mmCIF file of C-alpha atoms in Angstrom:
data_model
loop_
_atom_site.group_PDB
_atom_site.id
_atom_site.type_symbol
_atom_site.label_atom_id
_atom_site.label_comp_id
_atom_site.label_asym_id
_atom_site.label_seq_id
_atom_site.Cartn_x
_atom_site.Cartn_y
_atom_site.Cartn_z
ATOM 1 C CA MET Q 1 -16.523 -20.195 -75.232
ATOM 2 C CA LYS Q 2 -14.306 -22.390 -78.043
ATOM 3 C CA ALA Q 3 -12.080 -19.728 -79.049
ATOM 4 C CA PHE Q 4 -11.430 -18.734 -75.592
ATOM 5 C CA LEU Q 5 -10.250 -22.663 -75.437
ATOM 6 C CA ILE Q 6 -7.850 -22.555 -78.180
ATOM 7 C CA THR Q 7 -6.654 -19.415 -77.061
ATOM 8 C CA LEU Q 8 -6.254 -21.597 -73.405
ATOM 9 C CA ASP Q 9 -5.045 -24.683 -75.078
ATOM 10 C CA ALA Q 10 -1.844 -22.936 -77.863
ATOM 11 C CA PHE Q 11 -1.057 -20.618 -73.958
ATOM 12 C CA VAL Q 12 -0.486 -24.049 -72.599
ATOM 13 C CA ALA Q 13 1.162 -25.594 -75.718
ATOM 14 C CA ILE Q 14 3.438 -22.339 -75.232
ATOM 15 C CA ILE Q 15 4.479 -22.696 -71.866
ATOM 16 C CA LEU Q 16 5.283 -26.467 -72.573
ATOM 17 C CA LEU Q 17 7.223 -25.570 -75.400
ATOM 18 C CA PHE Q 18 9.719 -23.224 -73.192
ATOM 19 C CA SER Q 19 9.385 -24.947 -69.698
ATOM 20 C CA ALA Q 20 11.281 -27.796 -72.475
ATOM 21 C CA ALA Q 21 13.261 -25.052 -74.009
ATOM 22 C CA PHE Q 22 14.203 -24.821 -70.728
ATOM 23 C CA LEU Q 23 14.551 -27.220 -69.889
ATOM 24 C CA MET Q 24 16.203 -29.065 -72.517
ATOM 25 C CA TYR Q 25 19.161 -26.104 -72.464
ATOM 26 C CA SER Q 26 20.035 -26.179 -68.939
ATOM 27 C CA SER Q 27 20.821 -30.042 -69.144
ATOM 28 C CA SER Q 28 22.460 -29.748 -72.217
ATOM 29 C CA PHE Q 29 25.954 -31.222 -71.876
ATOM 30 C CA GLN Q 30 29.550 -30.169 -73.833
ATOM 31 C CA PRO Q 31 31.085 -33.539 -73.650
ATOM 32 C CA TYR Q 32 34.333 -33.300 -72.019
ATOM 33 C CA ALA Q 33 37.483 -35.423 -72.321
ATOM 34 C CA PRO Q 34 39.338 -35.443 -69.180
ATOM 35 C CA ARG Q 35 42.805 -34.553 -71.130
ATOM 36 C CA GLY Q 36 44.413 -33.810 -67.470
ATOM 37 C CA VAL Q 37 44.495 -37.389 -66.707
ATOM 38 C CA TYR Q 38 46.863 -37.648 -70.047
ATOM 39 C CA LEU Q 39 48.992 -34.139 -69.222
ATOM 40 C CA LYS Q 40 49.500 -35.218 -65.812
ATOM 41 C CA GLN Q 41 51.033 -39.018 -66.584
ATOM 42 C CA PHE Q 42 52.774 -37.517 -69.171
ATOM 43 C CA THR Q 43 54.081 -35.257 -67.640
ATOM 44 C CA ASN Q 44 55.483 -38.239 -65.228
ATOM 45 C CA ASP Q 45 56.704 -39.310 -67.572
ATOM 46 C CA MET Q 46 58.856 -36.688 -68.470
ATOM 47 C CA VAL Q 47 60.081 -36.249 -65.259
ATOM 48 C CA THR Q 48 60.287 -40.443 -65.172
ATOM 49 C CA VAL Q 49 62.459 -40.013 -68.289
ATOM 50 C CA MET Q 50 64.906 -36.871 -67.716
ATOM 51 C CA GLU Q 51 65.690 -38.396 -63.544
ATOM 52 C CA LYS Q 52 67.166 -41.583 -66.055
ATOM 53 C CA ASN Q 53 68.724 -39.867 -68.366
ATOM 54 C CA GLY Q 54 70.300 -37.609 -66.142
ATOM 55 C CA ASP Q 55 68.388 -34.314 -67.859
ATOM 56 C CA LEU Q 56 68.098 -33.094 -63.819
ATOM 57 C CA GLY Q 57 71.058 -33.771 -61.768
ATOM 58 C CA SER Q 58 72.513 -31.883 -65.344
ATOM 59 C CA ALA Q 59 70.638 -28.964 -64.679
ATOM 60 C CA ILE Q 60 71.392 -28.132 -60.891
ATOM 61 C CA ALA Q 61 75.623 -29.528 -61.994
ATOM 62 C CA GLY Q 62 73.997 -26.418 -64.428
ATOM 63 C CA ASN Q 63 73.765 -27.685 -67.792
ATOM 64 C CA THR Q 64 70.213 -27.747 -68.608
ATOM 65 C CA SER Q 65 70.137 -28.512 -72.472
ATOM 66 C CA GLY Q 66 69.012 -31.785 -71.580
ATOM 67 C CA MET Q 67 65.673 -30.524 -70.458
ATOM 68 C CA HIS Q 68 65.063 -28.043 -72.893
ATOM 69 C CA TYR Q 69 66.151 -31.040 -76.196
ATOM 70 C CA MET Q 70 62.866 -33.075 -73.886
ATOM 71 C CA MET Q 71 60.233 -30.957 -73.744
ATOM 72 C CA GLY Q 72 61.736 -30.295 -76.981
ATOM 73 C CA PHE Q 73 60.162 -33.498 -77.925
ATOM 74 C CA THR Q 74 56.210 -32.535 -75.803
ATOM 75 C CA PRO Q 75 53.302 -31.624 -78.593
ATOM 76 C CA GLN Q 76 53.055 -28.815 -79.486
ATOM 77 C CA LEU Q 77 50.504 -27.394 -77.572
ATOM 78 C CA VAL Q 78 51.931 -28.656 -73.904
ATOM 79 C CA CYS Q 79 53.876 -26.358 -72.567
ATOM 80 C CA MET Q 80 55.774 -27.872 -69.429
ATOM 81 C CA GLN Q 81 58.431 -25.609 -66.903
ATOM 82 C CA VAL Q 82 59.995 -27.717 -64.326
ATOM 83 C CA SER Q 83 61.745 -26.075 -61.288
ATOM 84 C CA ILE Q 84 64.251 -28.008 -58.799
ATOM 85 C CA THR Q 85 64.220 -27.293 -55.175
ATOM 86 C CA ASP Q 86 67.353 -27.993 -52.644
ATOM 87 C CA SER Q 87 66.065 -29.456 -49.103
ATOM 88 C CA ALA Q 88 66.420 -26.433 -48.098
ATOM 89 C CA GLY Q 89 64.129 -25.234 -49.996
ATOM 90 C CA ASN Q 90 66.515 -22.886 -52.089
ATOM 91 C CA ARG Q 91 65.469 -22.708 -55.732
ATOM 92 C CA SER Q 92 68.688 -24.436 -57.530
ATOM 93 C CA VAL Q 93 66.963 -24.023 -61.701
ATOM 94 C CA THR Q 94 63.874 -23.265 -63.802
ATOM 95 C CA VAL Q 95 63.695 -24.579 -66.980
ATOM 96 C CA ALA Q 96 60.845 -23.938 -69.574
ATOM 97 C CA LYS Q 97 59.680 -25.378 -72.069
ATOM 98 C CA ASP Q 98 60.580 -22.272 -75.041
ATOM 99 C CA GLU Q 99 57.400 -19.975 -76.466
ATOM 100 C CA CYS Q 100 54.509 -20.881 -73.769
ATOM 101 C CA GLY Q 101 52.714 -18.399 -72.559
ATOM 102 C CA GLU Q 102 50.669 -17.668 -69.298
ATOM 103 C CA TYR Q 103 49.394 -20.733 -67.422
ATOM 104 C CA GLY Q 104 46.744 -21.767 -70.022
ATOM 105 C CA ARG Q 105 43.587 -24.382 -68.782
ATOM 106 C CA GLU Q 106 44.239 -28.138 -67.405
ATOM 107 C CA LEU Q 107 47.029 -26.911 -65.244
ATOM 108 C CA GLN Q 108 49.200 -30.116 -63.785
ATOM 109 C CA VAL Q 109 51.424 -29.847 -60.797
ATOM 110 C CA ILE Q 110 53.846 -32.897 -59.848
ATOM 111 C CA GLY Q 111 56.367 -33.106 -57.199
ATOM 112 C CA ARG Q 112 59.200 -35.912 -56.437
ATOM 113 C CA SER Q 113 62.389 -36.225 -55.076
ATOM 114 C CA LEU Q 114 65.642 -36.427 -56.261
ATOM 115 C CA VAL Q 115 69.666 -37.864 -54.713
ATOM 116 C CA TYR Q 116 71.718 -35.446 -56.881
ATOM 117 C CA SER Q 117 75.869 -35.688 -55.396
ATOM 118 C CA GLY Q 118 74.318 -36.661 -52.594
ATOM 119 C CA GLN Q 119 72.295 -34.058 -51.941
ATOM 120 C CA LEU Q 120 68.172 -34.195 -51.453
ATOM 121 C CA TYR Q 121 65.594 -31.774 -53.772
ATOM 122 C CA THR Q 122 62.405 -31.792 -54.582
ATOM 123 C CA VAL Q 123 61.104 -31.733 -58.951
ATOM 124 C CA LYS Q 124 58.420 -29.572 -59.551
ATOM 125 C CA ALA Q 125 56.508 -30.727 -63.018
ATOM 126 C CA GLU Q 126 53.899 -27.964 -64.151
ATOM 127 C CA ALA Q 127 52.199 -29.030 -67.660
ATOM 128 C CA TRP Q 128 49.257 -26.882 -69.265
ATOM 129 C CA TYR Q 129 47.975 -26.622 -72.356
ATOM 130 C CA LYS Q 130 48.187 -23.583 -74.071
ATOM 131 C CA LYS Q 131 45.640 -20.552 -73.332
ATOM 132 C CA GLU Q 132 44.754 -19.407 -77.520
ATOM 133 C CA GLN Q 133 45.305 -23.315 -78.565
ATOM 134 C CA VAL Q 134 41.855 -24.175 -76.551
ATOM 135 C CA THR Q 135 39.296 -24.230 -77.690
ATOM 136 C CA MET E 1 -10.659 -32.180 -77.711
ATOM 137 C CA ARG E 2 -8.617 -32.715 -79.813
ATOM 138 C CA GLY E 3 -6.246 -29.992 -79.139
ATOM 139 C CA PHE E 4 -5.870 -31.150 -75.689
ATOM 140 C CA ILE E 5 -4.329 -34.696 -76.098
ATOM 141 C CA ILE E 6 -2.231 -33.499 -78.955
ATOM 142 C CA THR E 7 -0.829 -30.190 -76.759
ATOM 143 C CA LEU E 8 -0.494 -33.616 -74.410
ATOM 144 C CA ALA E 9 0.913 -35.796 -76.611
ATOM 145 C CA THR E 10 3.810 -33.308 -77.289
ATOM 146 C CA SER E 11 3.713 -32.155 -73.904
ATOM 147 C CA GLY E 12 4.783 -36.106 -73.205
ATOM 148 C CA ILE E 13 7.530 -36.507 -76.277
ATOM 149 C CA ILE E 14 9.542 -33.442 -75.691
ATOM 150 C CA LEU E 15 9.757 -34.910 -71.219
ATOM 151 C CA LEU E 16 10.911 -37.745 -73.630
ATOM 152 C CA LEU E 17 13.345 -35.756 -75.397
ATOM 153 C CA VAL E 18 14.376 -33.977 -71.213
ATOM 154 C CA LEU E 19 14.951 -37.312 -69.745
ATOM 155 C CA TYR E 20 16.590 -39.351 -72.724
ATOM 156 C CA SER E 21 18.867 -36.291 -72.396
ATOM 157 C CA ASN E 22 19.338 -36.080 -68.584
ATOM 158 C CA THR E 23 20.131 -39.754 -69.016
ATOM 159 C CA LEU E 24 23.507 -39.375 -71.777
ATOM 160 C CA ARG E 25 24.897 -36.406 -69.560
ATOM 161 C CA ASP E 26 24.490 -38.190 -66.330
ATOM 162 C CA SER E 27 26.724 -41.008 -68.300
ATOM 163 C CA TYR E 28 28.778 -39.024 -70.080
ATOM 164 C CA ARG E 29 29.780 -37.756 -66.330
ATOM 165 C CA GLY E 30 30.053 -41.333 -64.765
ATOM 166 C CA MET E 31 32.432 -41.969 -67.680
ATOM 167 C CA GLU E 32 34.702 -39.005 -67.327
ATOM 168 C CA ARG E 33 34.579 -39.674 -63.830
ATOM 169 C CA ALA E 34 35.974 -43.335 -64.364
ATOM 170 C CA LEU E 35 38.917 -41.796 -66.306
ATOM 171 C CA THR E 36 40.059 -39.001 -63.526
ATOM 172 C CA GLU E 37 38.842 -40.598 -60.169
ATOM 173 C CA PRO E 38 42.431 -43.040 -60.704
ATOM 174 C CA GLN E 39 44.485 -40.209 -61.354
ATOM 175 C CA SER E 40 45.443 -39.326 -57.998
ATOM 176 C CA LEU E 41 45.875 -43.500 -57.073
ATOM 177 C CA THR E 42 48.165 -43.572 -60.193
ATOM 178 C CA TYR E 43 50.216 -40.189 -58.749
ATOM 179 C CA GLY E 44 50.445 -41.586 -55.831
ATOM 180 C CA ALA E 45 51.942 -44.694 -57.246
ATOM 181 C CA ALA E 46 54.280 -42.419 -59.640
ATOM 182 C CA LEU E 47 55.433 -40.643 -56.383
ATOM 183 C CA PHE E 48 56.397 -44.009 -54.610
ATOM 184 C CA ASP E 49 58.240 -45.601 -57.583
ATOM 185 C CA ASP E 50 59.983 -42.255 -57.252
ATOM 186 C CA ILE E 51 60.824 -42.656 -54.024
ATOM 187 C CA SER E 52 62.161 -46.357 -54.839
ATOM 188 C CA GLY E 53 64.255 -46.000 -57.314
ATOM 189 C CA GLU E 54 65.539 -43.188 -54.381
ATOM 190 C CA VAL E 55 66.509 -45.408 -51.743
ATOM 191 C CA ASN E 56 67.520 -48.123 -54.713
ATOM 192 C CA SER E 57 70.437 -45.046 -55.598
ATOM 193 C CA ILE E 58 71.543 -44.358 -52.099
ATOM 194 C CA VAL E 59 71.648 -47.986 -51.375
ATOM 195 C CA GLY E 60 71.649 -50.476 -54.251
ATOM 196 C CA PRO E 61 72.396 -52.522 -55.762
ATOM 197 C CA SER E 62 70.907 -52.111 -59.414
ATOM 198 C CA VAL E 63 69.262 -55.270 -60.856
ATOM 199 C CA SER E 64 67.694 -56.041 -64.740
ATOM 200 C CA PHE E 65 65.734 -57.615 -66.785
ATOM 201 C CA ALA E 66 65.615 -60.028 -69.469
ATOM 202 C CA GLU E 67 62.789 -61.611 -70.893
ATOM 203 C CA ALA E 68 63.620 -64.912 -73.634
ATOM 204 C CA ASN E 69 60.805 -67.454 -73.824
ATOM 205 C CA ASP E 70 62.397 -70.537 -71.880
ATOM 206 C CA SER E 71 64.286 -67.812 -69.796
ATOM 207 C CA LEU E 72 64.610 -65.018 -67.447
ATOM 208 C CA GLY E 73 68.032 -62.804 -67.333
ATOM 209 C CA VAL E 74 68.389 -60.825 -63.648
ATOM 210 C CA GLN E 75 70.708 -58.737 -63.591
ATOM 211 C CA ILE E 76 72.989 -57.275 -60.388
ATOM 212 C CA THR E 77 75.056 -55.178 -60.156
ATOM 213 C CA ASP E 78 76.471 -54.218 -56.575
ATOM 214 C CA THR E 79 79.634 -53.213 -54.532
ATOM 215 C CA LEU E 80 80.980 -55.603 -51.596
ATOM 216 C CA PRO E 81 81.231 -55.068 -48.376
ATOM 217 C CA LYS E 82 78.490 -53.311 -48.188
ATOM 218 C CA SER E 83 79.043 -49.794 -46.846
ATOM 219 C CA ASN E 84 76.394 -48.289 -43.800
ATOM 220 C CA TYR E 85 73.765 -46.173 -45.445
ATOM 221 C CA SER E 86 72.656 -45.233 -42.389
ATOM 222 C CA ALA E 87 73.084 -41.090 -42.214
ATOM 223 C CA GLN E 88 72.086 -40.982 -46.118
ATOM 224 C CA LEU E 89 68.355 -43.651 -44.779
ATOM 225 C CA ASN E 90 67.992 -41.091 -41.896
ATOM 226 C CA ALA E 91 68.176 -37.995 -44.084
ATOM 227 C CA TYR E 92 66.105 -39.238 -46.955
ATOM 228 C CA GLU E 93 63.621 -40.239 -44.903
ATOM 229 C CA THR E 94 63.042 -36.836 -43.161
ATOM 230 C CA PHE E 95 63.265 -35.103 -46.517
ATOM 231 C CA ILE E 96 60.439 -37.181 -47.746
ATOM 232 C CA GLU E 97 58.521 -37.099 -44.688
ATOM 233 C CA GLY E 98 58.561 -33.600 -44.661
ATOM 234 C CA THR E 99 59.983 -31.818 -47.009
ATOM 235 C CA LEU E 100 59.269 -33.440 -49.883
ATOM 236 C CA ALA E 101 55.021 -34.733 -47.978
ATOM 237 C CA ASN E 102 54.977 -30.957 -47.765
ATOM 238 C CA ARG E 103 54.844 -29.691 -51.072
ATOM 239 C CA THR E 104 53.177 -32.348 -52.267
ATOM 240 C CA ARG E 105 50.118 -31.849 -50.149
ATOM 241 C CA THR E 106 50.419 -35.509 -48.321
ATOM 242 C CA THR E 107 51.119 -37.285 -45.865
ATOM 243 C CA ILE E 108 54.166 -40.747 -46.502
ATOM 244 C CA ASP E 109 55.966 -42.612 -42.992
ATOM 245 C CA ALA E 110 58.672 -44.148 -44.452
ATOM 246 C CA ASN E 111 60.196 -47.542 -42.701
ATOM 247 C CA LEU E 112 63.620 -47.852 -43.711
ATOM 248 C CA SER E 113 64.888 -49.647 -40.437
ATOM 249 C CA ASN E 114 66.288 -52.973 -42.132
ATOM 250 C CA LEU E 115 67.980 -50.815 -44.199
ATOM 251 C CA ARG E 116 69.943 -49.021 -41.799
ATOM 252 C CA THR E 117 71.437 -52.104 -40.209
ATOM 253 C CA GLY E 118 73.514 -52.393 -43.528
ATOM 254 C CA THR E 119 72.217 -55.403 -44.812
ATOM 255 C CA VAL E 120 70.193 -55.122 -47.708
ATOM 256 C CA THR E 121 68.101 -57.066 -48.366
ATOM 257 C CA MET E 122 65.856 -57.456 -51.496
ATOM 258 C CA ARG E 123 63.293 -59.642 -52.676
ATOM 259 C CA ILE E 124 63.399 -60.563 -57.176
ATOM 260 C CA ASN E 125 60.125 -61.862 -58.826
ATOM 261 C CA GLN E 126 59.395 -62.177 -55.961
ATOM 262 C CA ASP E 127 60.723 -64.917 -55.353
ATOM 263 C CA TYR E 128 64.276 -65.461 -54.640
ATOM 264 C CA ALA E 129 66.301 -63.806 -51.906
ATOM 265 C CA TYR E 130 69.537 -61.466 -52.406
ATOM 266 C CA SER E 131 70.897 -59.869 -49.372
ATOM 267 C CA ALA E 132 74.298 -57.685 -49.091
ATOM 268 C CA ALA E 133 76.380 -57.711 -46.436
ATOM 269 C CA PRO E 134 77.820 -55.036 -44.470
ATOM 270 C CA GLN E 135 81.627 -56.274 -44.013
ATOM 271 C CA GLY E 136 82.193 -58.680 -41.763
ATOM 272 C CA GLY E 137 78.368 -60.883 -43.521
ATOM 273 C CA GLU E 138 78.598 -62.369 -47.154
ATOM 274 C CA MET E 139 76.449 -61.628 -50.634
ATOM 275 C CA SER E 140 73.604 -64.036 -51.439
ATOM 276 C CA PHE E 141 71.471 -65.501 -54.118
ATOM 277 C CA THR E 142 69.029 -67.764 -52.958
ATOM 278 C CA ARG E 143 65.246 -69.250 -53.496
ATOM 279 C CA SER E 144 63.441 -71.859 -50.970
ATOM 280 C CA GLY E 145 63.227 -74.988 -52.540
ATOM 281 C CA GLY E 146 66.365 -73.134 -54.917
ATOM 282 C CA THR E 147 66.518 -71.447 -57.882
ATOM 283 C CA ASN E 148 67.142 -73.990 -60.598
ATOM 284 C CA ALA E 149 69.190 -71.144 -62.285
ATOM 285 C CA THR E 150 70.879 -72.877 -65.087
ATOM 286 C CA ALA E 151 74.038 -70.337 -66.037
ATOM 287 C CA TYR E 152 76.334 -67.309 -63.527
ATOM 288 C CA TYR E 153 77.949 -64.950 -64.871
ATOM 289 C CA ILE E 154 79.968 -63.277 -61.329
ATOM 290 C CA ASN E 155 82.077 -60.030 -62.704
ATOM 291 C CA ILE E 156 84.171 -59.291 -59.999
ATOM 292 C CA SER E 157 86.779 -55.922 -60.071
ATOM 293 C CA VAL E 158 89.255 -55.937 -57.343
ATOM 294 C CA VAL E 159 91.613 -53.427 -56.523
ATOM 295 C CA LYS E 160 94.272 -55.223 -54.625
ATOM 296 C CA SER E 161 97.136 -57.407 -55.465
ATOM 297 C CA ARG E 162 97.456 -60.969 -55.855
ATOM 298 C CA ALA E 163 98.553 -63.601 -53.101
ATOM 299 C CA ALA E 164 97.662 -67.142 -53.534
ATOM 300 C CA TYR E 165 94.561 -68.268 -56.442
ATOM 301 C CA ILE E 166 92.280 -71.524 -55.624
ATOM 302 C CA PRO E 167 90.163 -72.818 -59.107
ATOM 303 C CA PHE E 168 87.194 -73.645 -59.064
ATOM 304 C CA THR E 169 87.253 -78.022 -59.195
ATOM 305 C CA PHE E 170 83.792 -77.866 -61.475
ATOM 306 C CA ASN E 171 81.832 -81.621 -61.900
ATOM 307 C CA PRO E 172 81.399 -82.412 -65.527
ATOM 308 C CA SER E 173 78.084 -84.037 -64.734
ATOM 309 C CA GLY E 174 77.448 -80.424 -62.981
ATOM 310 C CA ASP E 175 73.884 -79.591 -64.054
ATOM 311 C CA ILE E 176 74.567 -75.303 -63.295
ATOM 312 C CA ASN E 177 77.518 -73.175 -66.258
ATOM 313 C CA VAL E 178 79.861 -71.036 -64.487
ATOM 314 C CA THR E 179 82.120 -68.740 -65.580
ATOM 315 C CA VAL E 180 83.682 -66.415 -63.425
ATOM 316 C CA ARG E 181 85.460 -62.902 -64.671
ATOM 317 C CA TYR E 182 87.625 -62.253 -61.713
ATOM 318 C CA THR E 183 89.801 -58.936 -62.303
ATOM 319 C CA ASP E 184 92.324 -57.279 -59.465
ATOM 320 C CA LEU E 185 96.412 -55.942 -59.863
ATOM 321 C CA ASN E 186 97.239 -58.567 -61.089
ATOM 322 C CA GLY E 187 95.101 -58.762 -64.191
ATOM 323 C CA THR E 188 91.631 -61.148 -65.115
ATOM 324 C CA ILE E 189 91.273 -64.377 -64.252
ATOM 325 C CA LEU E 190 88.646 -65.921 -66.477
ATOM 326 C CA THR E 191 87.579 -69.681 -65.712
ATOM 327 C CA SER E 192 83.939 -71.380 -66.767
ATOM 328 C CA GLY E 193 82.308 -75.252 -66.346
ATOM 329 C CA THR E 194 79.839 -76.922 -64.939
ATOM 330 C CA VAL E 195 79.015 -77.506 -60.838
ATOM 331 C CA LEU E 196 76.147 -79.410 -58.922
ATOM 332 C CA SER E 197 73.286 -77.466 -58.038
ATOM 333 C CA SER E 198 72.898 -79.680 -55.119
ATOM 334 C CA GLY E 199 76.798 -79.780 -54.713
ATOM 335 C CA THR E 200 79.311 -76.952 -53.155
ATOM 336 C CA ASP E 201 82.502 -75.937 -55.200
ATOM 337 C CA PHE E 202 83.966 -71.772 -55.138
ATOM 338 C CA MET E 203 87.266 -70.623 -55.540
ATOM 339 C CA GLN E 204 89.232 -67.686 -53.754
ATOM 340 C CA VAL E 205 91.494 -65.020 -53.972
ATOM 341 C CA THR E 206 93.536 -64.298 -51.194
ATOM 342 C CA HIS E 207 95.284 -60.413 -51.489
ATOM 343 C CA ASP E 208 97.764 -59.350 -49.590
ATOM 344 C CA ALA E 209 95.355 -58.239 -47.001
ATOM 345 C CA GLY E 210 92.107 -59.664 -47.221
ATOM 346 C CA SER E 211 90.628 -62.235 -49.710
ATOM 347 C CA VAL E 212 87.199 -63.027 -51.414
ATOM 348 C CA ARG E 213 85.239 -65.898 -51.793
ATOM 349 C CA ILE E 214 82.797 -67.463 -55.260
ATOM 350 C CA ASN E 215 80.371 -70.349 -53.793
ATOM 351 C CA PHE E 216 77.465 -71.888 -56.172
ATOM 352 C CA GLY E 217 75.540 -74.732 -55.018
ATOM 353 C CA ARG E 218 73.126 -75.515 -51.991
ATOM 354 C CA LYS E 219 72.869 -73.019 -48.823
ATOM 355 C CA SER E 220 70.750 -73.720 -46.335
ATOM 356 C CA GLY E 221 69.037 -76.772 -47.576
ATOM 357 C CA ASN E 222 68.740 -74.705 -51.548
ATOM 358 C CA ASN E 223 69.975 -76.205 -54.149
ATOM 359 C CA GLY E 224 71.127 -73.472 -57.496
ATOM 360 C CA ALA E 225 72.641 -71.064 -54.619
ATOM 361 C CA VAL E 226 75.366 -68.322 -55.238
ATOM 362 C CA TRP E 227 77.487 -66.615 -52.338
ATOM 363 C CA ILE E 228 80.886 -64.411 -51.467
ATOM 364 C CA ASN E 229 82.398 -63.720 -49.216
ATOM 365 C CA ALA E 230 84.492 -60.290 -49.090
ATOM 366 C CA THR E 231 86.532 -60.371 -46.401
ATOM 367 C CA ASP E 232 88.264 -56.542 -46.045
ATOM 368 C CA VAL E 233 88.893 -56.056 -50.188
ATOM 369 C CA SER E 234 86.156 -54.253 -51.489
ATOM 370 C CA ALA E 235 85.267 -55.356 -54.265
ATOM 371 C CA SER E 236 82.363 -54.141 -57.652
ATOM 372 C CA LEU E 237 80.381 -57.717 -58.422
ATOM 373 C CA GLY E 238 78.358 -58.156 -61.663
ATOM 374 C CA MET E 239 75.594 -60.933 -61.582
ATOM 375 C CA LEU E 240 74.082 -62.985 -64.615
ATOM 376 C CA ALA E 241 72.013 -64.942 -63.377
ATOM 377 C CA THR E 242 70.341 -66.715 -65.947
ATOM 378 C CA LEU E 243 66.834 -67.878 -63.999
ATOM 379 C CA PRO E 244 63.741 -70.358 -65.733
ATOM 380 C CA PRO E 245 60.704 -67.700 -66.916
ATOM 381 C CA ILE E 246 58.701 -66.114 -64.126
ATOM 382 C CA ASN E 247 55.661 -67.863 -63.038
ATOM 383 C CA SER E 248 52.653 -66.250 -63.802
ATOM 384 C CA SER E 249 51.466 -65.471 -60.477
ATOM 385 C CA LYS E 250 54.587 -63.289 -59.332
ATOM 386 C CA ARG E 251 55.467 -60.081 -60.344
ATOM 387 C CA LEU E 252 58.317 -59.055 -62.387
ATOM 388 C CA GLY E 253 60.682 -57.115 -59.854
ATOM 389 C CA TYR E 254 62.556 -55.672 -57.359
ATOM 390 C CA SER E 255 61.470 -55.007 -53.376
ATOM 391 C CA TYR E 256 63.129 -54.410 -50.235
ATOM 392 C CA ASP E 257 61.719 -55.548 -46.769
ATOM 393 C CA ASP E 258 61.360 -51.923 -45.546
ATOM 394 C CA THR E 259 57.890 -50.564 -46.495
ATOM 395 C CA LEU E 260 56.682 -47.305 -46.492
ATOM 396 C CA SER E 261 52.781 -45.689 -45.912
ATOM 397 C CA TYR E 262 51.358 -42.702 -48.865
ATOM 398 C CA GLN E 263 48.143 -41.668 -48.106
ATOM 399 C CA GLN E 264 47.032 -38.510 -49.999
ATOM 400 C CA GLY E 265 42.749 -37.267 -49.483
ATOM 401 C CA LYS E 266 41.224 -41.271 -49.914
ATOM 402 C CA VAL E 267 43.908 -42.814 -51.187
ATOM 403 C CA SER E 268 46.285 -44.622 -49.331
ATOM 404 C CA ILE E 269 48.923 -47.169 -50.669
ATOM 405 C CA PHE E 270 50.915 -49.115 -48.879
ATOM 406 C CA ARG E 271 53.407 -51.374 -49.332
ATOM 407 C CA ASN E 272 57.216 -52.624 -49.768
ATOM 408 C CA LEU E 273 59.637 -50.713 -52.105
ATOM 409 C CA GLY E 274 60.607 -51.724 -54.520
ATOM 410 C CA LYS E 275 59.359 -51.423 -57.954
#
């Protein structure tokens, strides 16, 4: 009888132990910094600076060096691509940061308007973290 | 029996650990929500700011501020008289309410009716009123209760020949330092002195066709104002007003009389265009 009780006790203990381990595993949480917030604000700021500098207007006029130069200041992990489309929906220019591959995690997209030489444009900026660097 | 008690105690401890783990997870998630939830509001504000900037690039004027410990410099650059920007504003309004709204998955409703009248009225620092009208109107910078300006620097350029010039009379006991630099095809008039904020003093330059009159003093019961009448003359205006430091209850910036409504999901912003 005593042996039976000990066995039962051990059995219940093992079940409880595994249940607890399972519960803790299923509710485990990886602390995660919401880097998308930073990326979105950063993208907004970058495009604002490019607009104030006149880089977006220059790109429409055919000179994208200003935009490339500005994108060179972005952090190494951050990739960026800016597209400017006219009011008829025709793509005017697209400039991407060098040495950036396909989209990675945390893709953030912002849109804004631009008036240049009396014409109306939409500016779409996409930013993401490089895939291979994300842990 | 003792074995059971030990098992129960162990189970209790494990249960506490599980509960603690859940609490910690909820706490992290709460912090994450607190950081990410305002994101759409921040983006809405940025788009609002962008549209205000574009409207400003269409109708002007250019406004900048220079804060010091004991004063606030407000610099305004504009053209007088104002052109009528109805066509550009109509096109831009249609563009942002249609194309831009579609591409940003937002609902934008702009009301630019006041700016379409041709007169640009702007509130600066929620306090000072700047207004510039089309041909036949005037530019004015005033404040209800007086501007309390200590100095004005006015720079005007006109591409016309000068026919006559009436200088300021100036008042040595005046309380506003005034400097005017007026350039036309005959050269530059540079004049400076003091004027009474509660009086009225003016200079006028008459050209072959048209004239420019620059007035300082009391306007519509408000002291320390400046207003300029450009008649049949296209003038470039630069104005630097030295004002008292901004009141802590006021916001540094400018706003038009026109409004913009922005909505994306739960985020809704409605306010006057401005920065």
